[in-house]
Short mmCIF file of C-alpha atoms and ligand atoms in Angstrom, two decimals:
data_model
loop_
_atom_site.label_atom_id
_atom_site.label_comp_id
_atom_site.label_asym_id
_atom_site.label_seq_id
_atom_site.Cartn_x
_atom_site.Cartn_y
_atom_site.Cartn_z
CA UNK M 15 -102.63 -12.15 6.79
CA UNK M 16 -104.14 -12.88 3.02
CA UNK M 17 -103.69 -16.07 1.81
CA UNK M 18 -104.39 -16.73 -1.92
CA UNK M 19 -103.99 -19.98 -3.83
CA UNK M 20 -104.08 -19.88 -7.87
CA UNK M 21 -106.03 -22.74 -8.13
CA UNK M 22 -105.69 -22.62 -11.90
CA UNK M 23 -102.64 -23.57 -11.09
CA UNK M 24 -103.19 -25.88 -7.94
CA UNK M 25 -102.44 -29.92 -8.88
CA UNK M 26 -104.77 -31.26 -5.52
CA UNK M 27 -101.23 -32.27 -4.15
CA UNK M 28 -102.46 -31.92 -0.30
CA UNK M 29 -99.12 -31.04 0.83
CA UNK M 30 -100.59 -27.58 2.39
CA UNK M 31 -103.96 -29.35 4.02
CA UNK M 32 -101.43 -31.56 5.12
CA UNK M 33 -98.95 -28.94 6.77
CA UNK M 34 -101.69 -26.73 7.77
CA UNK M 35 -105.27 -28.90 7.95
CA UNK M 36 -107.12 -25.86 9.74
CA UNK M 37 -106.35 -23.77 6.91
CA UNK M 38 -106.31 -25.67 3.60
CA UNK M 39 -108.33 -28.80 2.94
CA UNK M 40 -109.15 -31.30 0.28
CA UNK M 41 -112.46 -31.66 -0.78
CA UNK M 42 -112.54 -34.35 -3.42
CA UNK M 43 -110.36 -34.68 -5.92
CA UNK M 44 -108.57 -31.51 -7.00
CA UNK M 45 -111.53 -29.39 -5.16
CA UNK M 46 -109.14 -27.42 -2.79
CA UNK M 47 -111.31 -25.34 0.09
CA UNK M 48 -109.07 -22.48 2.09
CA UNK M 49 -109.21 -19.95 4.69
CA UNK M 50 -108.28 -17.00 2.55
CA UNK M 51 -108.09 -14.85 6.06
CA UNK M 52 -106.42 -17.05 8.42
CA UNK M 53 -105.13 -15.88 11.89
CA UNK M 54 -101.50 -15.03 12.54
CA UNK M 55 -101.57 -18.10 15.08
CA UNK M 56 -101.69 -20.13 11.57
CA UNK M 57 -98.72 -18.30 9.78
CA UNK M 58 -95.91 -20.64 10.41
CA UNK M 59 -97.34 -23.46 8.94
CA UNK M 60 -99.16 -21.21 6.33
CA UNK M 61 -95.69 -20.48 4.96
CA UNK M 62 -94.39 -24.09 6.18
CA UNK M 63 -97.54 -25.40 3.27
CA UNK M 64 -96.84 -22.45 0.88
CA UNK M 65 -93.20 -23.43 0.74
CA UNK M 66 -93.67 -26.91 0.01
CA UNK M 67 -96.89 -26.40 -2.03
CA UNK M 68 -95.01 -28.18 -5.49
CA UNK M 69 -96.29 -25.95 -7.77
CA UNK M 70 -95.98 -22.73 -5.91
CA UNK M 71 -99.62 -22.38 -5.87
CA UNK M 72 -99.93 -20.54 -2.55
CA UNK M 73 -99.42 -16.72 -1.90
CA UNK M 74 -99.09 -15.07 1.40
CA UNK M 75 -99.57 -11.38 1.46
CA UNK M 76 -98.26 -9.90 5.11
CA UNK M 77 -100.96 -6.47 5.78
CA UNK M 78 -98.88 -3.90 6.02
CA UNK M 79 -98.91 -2.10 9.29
CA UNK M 80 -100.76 1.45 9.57
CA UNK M 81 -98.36 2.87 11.72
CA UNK M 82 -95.14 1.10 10.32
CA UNK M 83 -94.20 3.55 7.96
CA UNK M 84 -92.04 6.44 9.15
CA UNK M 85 -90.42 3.99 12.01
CA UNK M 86 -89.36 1.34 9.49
CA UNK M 87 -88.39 3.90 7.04
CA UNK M 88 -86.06 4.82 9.76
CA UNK M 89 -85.45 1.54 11.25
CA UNK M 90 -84.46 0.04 7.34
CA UNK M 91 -81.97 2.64 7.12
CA UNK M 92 -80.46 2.22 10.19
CA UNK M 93 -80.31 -1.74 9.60
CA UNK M 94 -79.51 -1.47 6.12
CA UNK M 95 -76.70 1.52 5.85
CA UNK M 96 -73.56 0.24 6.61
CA UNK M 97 -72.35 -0.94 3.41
CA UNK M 98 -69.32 1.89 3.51
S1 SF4 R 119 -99.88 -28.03 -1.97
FE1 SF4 R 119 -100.18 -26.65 -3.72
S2 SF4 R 119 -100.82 -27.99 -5.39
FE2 SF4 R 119 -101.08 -29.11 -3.48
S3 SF4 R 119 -103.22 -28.79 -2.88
FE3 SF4 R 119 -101.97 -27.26 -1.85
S4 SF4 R 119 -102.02 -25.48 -3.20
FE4 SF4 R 119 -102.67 -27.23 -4.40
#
């Protein structure tokens, strides 16, 4: 997974280091360090600190899988076509 934080944007809050201290942490005022290629082990409370980051400061960008795309083509439709 990518993780990006707009730190133009970014008010030093510390609710992510907080949620997620191995992947986002403070270093003096407003001077936010992160891991911008964290492992998947980390995702839930990635998302857990990008959903409660204030200012929605944090994006999470999910790699797409090589070999996803004719099977979740296929799996999407089946999921998704029962509206009649
Ligand atoms: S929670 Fe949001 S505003 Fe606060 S330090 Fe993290 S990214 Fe910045």
């Amino acid at each position: 997974m990518r993780v990006v934080v707009d730190l133009a944007v970014c008010q030093g809050y510390a609710q992510c280091a907080f949620l997620a201290p191995d992947a986002f942490r403070l270093s003096g005022p407003e001077g936010l360090m992160y891991d911008p290629g964290p492992d998947d082990g980390q995702r839930a409370a990635i998302l857990r600190a990008a959903a409660a980051c204030p200012v929605q400061a944090i994006s999470v960008e999910q790699p797409q899988p090589a070999a996803a795309g004719p099977a979740a083509a296929a799996s999407a439709g089946g999921e998704g076509g029962h509206g009649r």
